[in-house]
JSON list of C-alpha atoms in Angstrom, two decimals:
[
{"chain": "A", "resi": 29, "resn": "MET", "atom": "CA", "xyz": [101.37, 93.80, 74.42]},
{"chain": "A", "resi": 30, "resn": "LYS", "atom": "CA", "xyz": [103.23, 94.68, 76.52]},
{"chain": "A", "resi": 31, "resn": "ILE", "atom": "CA", "xyz": [107.01, 93.01, 78.73]},
{"chain": "A", "resi": 32, "resn": "LEU", "atom": "CA", "xyz": [109.03, 92.66, 81.63]},
{"chain": "A", "resi": 33, "resn": "LEU", "atom": "CA", "xyz": [112.24, 91.83, 80.47]},
{"chain": "A", "resi": 34, "resn": "THR", "atom": "CA", "xyz": [114.76, 91.68, 83.50]},
{"chain": "A", "resi": 35, "resn": "GLY", "atom": "CA", "xyz": [118.36, 90.32, 82.91]},
{"chain": "A", "resi": 36, "resn": "ALA", "atom": "CA", "xyz": [117.76, 92.78, 78.78]},
{"chain": "A", "resi": 37, "resn": "SER", "atom": "CA", "xyz": [122.31, 94.69, 79.86]},
{"chain": "A", "resi": 38, "resn": "GLY", "atom": "CA", "xyz": [123.32, 90.76, 79.60]},
{"chain": "A", "resi": 39, "resn": "PHE", "atom": "CA", "xyz": [124.01, 89.33, 76.04]},
{"chain": "A", "resi": 40, "resn": "LEU", "atom": "CA", "xyz": [120.56, 87.48, 75.86]},
{"chain": "A", "resi": 41, "resn": "GLY", "atom": "CA", "xyz": [118.21, 90.14, 76.90]},
{"chain": "A", "resi": 42, "resn": "GLY", "atom": "CA", "xyz": [119.98, 92.64, 74.74]},
{"chain": "A", "resi": 43, "resn": "TYR", "atom": "CA", "xyz": [119.35, 90.70, 71.69]},
{"chain": "A", "resi": 44, "resn": "LEU", "atom": "CA", "xyz": [116.10, 90.17, 72.69]},
{"chain": "A", "resi": 45, "resn": "LEU", "atom": "CA", "xyz": [114.87, 94.02, 74.34]},
{"chain": "A", "resi": 46, "resn": "ASN", "atom": "CA", "xyz": [116.52, 94.57, 70.16]},
{"chain": "A", "resi": 47, "resn": "HIS", "atom": "CA", "xyz": [114.03, 92.22, 69.23]},
{"chain": "A", "resi": 48, "resn": "PHE", "atom": "CA", "xyz": [110.54, 93.71, 70.93]},
{"chain": "A", "resi": 49, "resn": "ASN", "atom": "CA", "xyz": [111.96, 97.24, 69.89]},
{"chain": "A", "resi": 50, "resn": "SER", "atom": "CA", "xyz": [112.56, 96.03, 66.43]},
{"chain": "A", "resi": 51, "resn": "LEU", "atom": "CA", "xyz": [108.22, 94.15, 66.83]},
{"chain": "A", "resi": 52, "resn": "GLU", "atom": "CA", "xyz": [107.18, 97.86, 67.93]},
{"chain": "A", "resi": 53, "resn": "ILE", "atom": "CA", "xyz": [106.62, 96.26, 71.39]},
{"chain": "A", "resi": 54, "resn": "GLU", "atom": "CA", "xyz": [105.92, 98.13, 74.60]},
{"chain": "A", "resi": 55, "resn": "THR", "atom": "CA", "xyz": [109.43, 97.05, 77.34]},
{"chain": "A", "resi": 56, "resn": "ASP", "atom": "CA", "xyz": [109.87, 97.83, 80.24]},
{"chain": "A", "resi": 57, "resn": "THR", "atom": "CA", "xyz": [113.48, 96.10, 81.81]},
{"chain": "A", "resi": 58, "resn": "VAL", "atom": "CA", "xyz": [114.14, 95.46, 85.49]},
{"chain": "A", "resi": 59, "resn": "GLY", "atom": "CA", "xyz": [117.85, 95.66, 86.42]},
{"chain": "A", "resi": 60, "resn": "ARG", "atom": "CA", "xyz": [120.92, 97.45, 88.47]},
{"chain": "A", "resi": 61, "resn": "LYS", "atom": "CA", "xyz": [121.86, 99.24, 85.72]},
{"chain": "A", "resi": 62, "resn": "PHE", "atom": "CA", "xyz": [119.92, 103.61, 85.23]},
{"chain": "A", "resi": 63, "resn": "VAL", "atom": "CA", "xyz": [119.50, 102.08, 82.12]},
{"chain": "A", "resi": 64, "resn": "ASN", "atom": "CA", "xyz": [116.81, 99.98, 83.19]},
{"chain": "A", "resi": 65, "resn": "SER", "atom": "CA", "xyz": [112.97, 101.26, 82.51]},
{"chain": "A", "resi": 66, "resn": "ILE", "atom": "CA", "xyz": [112.56, 100.00, 86.37]},
{"chain": "A", "resi": 67, "resn": "VAL", "atom": "CA", "xyz": [116.79, 99.55, 89.01]},
{"chain": "A", "resi": 68, "resn": "CYS", "atom": "CA", "xyz": [116.45, 97.11, 91.20]},
{"chain": "A", "resi": 69, "resn": "ASP", "atom": "CA", "xyz": [119.18, 94.70, 92.16]},
{"chain": "A", "resi": 70, "resn": "LEU", "atom": "CA", "xyz": [116.68, 91.39, 92.31]},
{"chain": "A", "resi": 71, "resn": "ALA", "atom": "CA", "xyz": [118.61, 89.99, 95.33]},
{"chain": "A", "resi": 72, "resn": "LYS", "atom": "CA", "xyz": [118.49, 92.41, 97.58]},
{"chain": "A", "resi": 73, "resn": "ASP", "atom": "CA", "xyz": [114.63, 94.77, 96.72]},
{"chain": "A", "resi": 74, "resn": "VAL", "atom": "CA", "xyz": [111.33, 93.91, 95.95]},
{"chain": "A", "resi": 75, "resn": "PRO", "atom": "CA", "xyz": [111.07, 96.02, 92.59]},
{"chain": "A", "resi": 76, "resn": "LYS", "atom": "CA", "xyz": [108.76, 99.27, 92.81]},
{"chain": "A", "resi": 77, "resn": "LEU", "atom": "CA", "xyz": [105.45, 98.48, 89.97]},
{"chain": "A", "resi": 78, "resn": "GLU", "atom": "CA", "xyz": [103.23, 101.01, 90.08]},
{"chain": "A", "resi": 79, "resn": "SER", "atom": "CA", "xyz": [99.78, 99.22, 90.57]},
{"chain": "A", "resi": 80, "resn": "HIS", "atom": "CA", "xyz": [98.37, 100.41, 87.20]},
{"chain": "A", "resi": 81, "resn": "GLN", "atom": "CA", "xyz": [101.01, 98.58, 85.36]},
{"chain": "A", "resi": 82, "resn": "GLU", "atom": "CA", "xyz": [100.14, 95.12, 83.88]},
{"chain": "A", "resi": 83, "resn": "TYR", "atom": "CA", "xyz": [102.08, 93.06, 81.32]},
{"chain": "A", "resi": 84, "resn": "ASP", "atom": "CA", "xyz": [100.91, 90.40, 78.85]},
{"chain": "A", "resi": 85, "resn": "LEU", "atom": "CA", "xyz": [104.61, 88.31, 79.13]},
{"chain": "A", "resi": 86, "resn": "VAL", "atom": "CA", "xyz": [106.86, 88.27, 81.63]},
{"chain": "A", "resi": 87, "resn": "VAL", "atom": "CA", "xyz": [110.23, 87.37, 80.81]},
{"chain": "A", "resi": 88, "resn": "HIS", "atom": "CA", "xyz": [113.02, 86.40, 83.58]},
{"chain": "A", "resi": 89, "resn": "ASN", "atom": "CA", "xyz": [115.77, 86.49, 82.68]},
{"chain": "A", "resi": 90, "resn": "ALA", "atom": "CA", "xyz": [117.61, 88.07, 84.60]},
{"chain": "A", "resi": 91, "resn": "GLY", "atom": "CA", "xyz": [119.85, 85.71, 87.29]},
{"chain": "A", "resi": 92, "resn": "LEU", "atom": "CA", "xyz": [124.15, 84.41, 86.98]},
{"chain": "A", "resi": 93, "resn": "ALA", "atom": "CA", "xyz": [125.96, 83.98, 83.36]},
{"chain": "A", "resi": 94, "resn": "HIS", "atom": "CA", "xyz": [128.50, 81.51, 82.51]},
{"chain": "A", "resi": 95, "resn": "LYS", "atom": "CA", "xyz": [128.00, 79.11, 85.79]},
{"chain": "A", "resi": 96, "resn": "VAL", "atom": "CA", "xyz": [125.89, 76.57, 86.17]},
{"chain": "A", "resi": 97, "resn": "PRO", "atom": "CA", "xyz": [126.05, 73.75, 89.62]},
{"chain": "A", "resi": 98, "resn": "LYS", "atom": "CA", "xyz": [128.14, 71.41, 89.57]},
{"chain": "A", "resi": 99, "resn": "ASN", "atom": "CA", "xyz": [126.52, 69.01, 92.19]},
{"chain": "A", "resi": 100, "resn": "GLU", "atom": "CA", "xyz": [123.53, 69.35, 94.68]},
{"chain": "A", "resi": 101, "resn": "ARG", "atom": "CA", "xyz": [126.21, 71.28, 97.96]},
{"chain": "A", "resi": 102, "resn": "GLU", "atom": "CA", "xyz": [127.55, 73.58, 94.83]},
{"chain": "A", "resi": 103, "resn": "ALA", "atom": "CA", "xyz": [123.37, 74.53, 93.99]},
{"chain": "A", "resi": 104, "resn": "HIS", "atom": "CA", "xyz": [122.84, 75.27, 97.82]},
{"chain": "A", "resi": 105, "resn": "THR", "atom": "CA", "xyz": [125.55, 77.83, 97.84]},
{"chain": "A", "resi": 106, "resn": "GLU", "atom": "CA", "xyz": [124.87, 81.69, 97.96]},
{"chain": "A", "resi": 107, "resn": "GLU", "atom": "CA", "xyz": [124.91, 82.51, 94.18]},
{"chain": "A", "resi": 108, "resn": "TYR", "atom": "CA", "xyz": [121.84, 79.81, 93.51]},
{"chain": "A", "resi": 109, "resn": "ALA", "atom": "CA", "xyz": [120.90, 81.27, 95.94]},
{"chain": "A", "resi": 110, "resn": "ILE", "atom": "CA", "xyz": [119.94, 84.12, 94.41]},
{"chain": "A", "resi": 111, "resn": "ARG", "atom": "CA", "xyz": [118.77, 83.07, 91.97]},
{"chain": "A", "resi": 112, "resn": "ARG", "atom": "CA", "xyz": [116.24, 82.17, 93.42]},
{"chain": "A", "resi": 113, "resn": "ILE", "atom": "CA", "xyz": [115.05, 84.83, 95.63]},
{"chain": "A", "resi": 114, "resn": "LYS", "atom": "CA", "xyz": [115.92, 87.11, 91.91]},
{"chain": "A", "resi": 115, "resn": "THR", "atom": "CA", "xyz": [112.80, 84.29, 90.97]},
{"chain": "A", "resi": 116, "resn": "CYS", "atom": "CA", "xyz": [110.47, 84.88, 94.38]},
{"chain": "A", "resi": 117, "resn": "ARG", "atom": "CA", "xyz": [110.82, 87.99, 93.83]},
{"chain": "A", "resi": 118, "resn": "ILE", "atom": "CA", "xyz": [109.61, 89.71, 90.56]},
{"chain": "A", "resi": 119, "resn": "LEU", "atom": "CA", "xyz": [106.59, 86.91, 90.78]},
{"chain": "A", "resi": 120, "resn": "GLN", "atom": "CA", "xyz": [105.80, 88.73, 94.19]},
{"chain": "A", "resi": 121, "resn": "LYS", "atom": "CA", "xyz": [104.95, 91.91, 91.96]},
{"chain": "A", "resi": 122, "resn": "ILE", "atom": "CA", "xyz": [103.64, 90.26, 89.46]},
{"chain": "A", "resi": 123, "resn": "CYS", "atom": "CA", "xyz": [101.52, 87.23, 90.54]}
]
C-alpha cells in the first residue's frame, strides 16, 4: 500500500504519518517544508508527481488549523478560498 499525505507537519498529519510509518506503509508527504518528500505550497502550485507514482490512498489534511468560518461571508474570504484551491490542486494531480 502507498499513501499520499498532505499536511504531515501539522498535529493530525504528524500523528497519521507516525502511525503509517509504524505500520511500515510507504507514505509520500506534500507540504511547504523541506522535510516533505514532495515540497509544494498547494496554495500556489500543483504538486509535481512523477507519472509512475500511484497511490492507494490520499489523505488531504493540509489547511488552516483552528479556524472555522462563522458565516457565509467569512467562508468566502481569501483564507477559505485557499483551502478550496489546495484541494483542487491535489485532485488535479491524482485524477
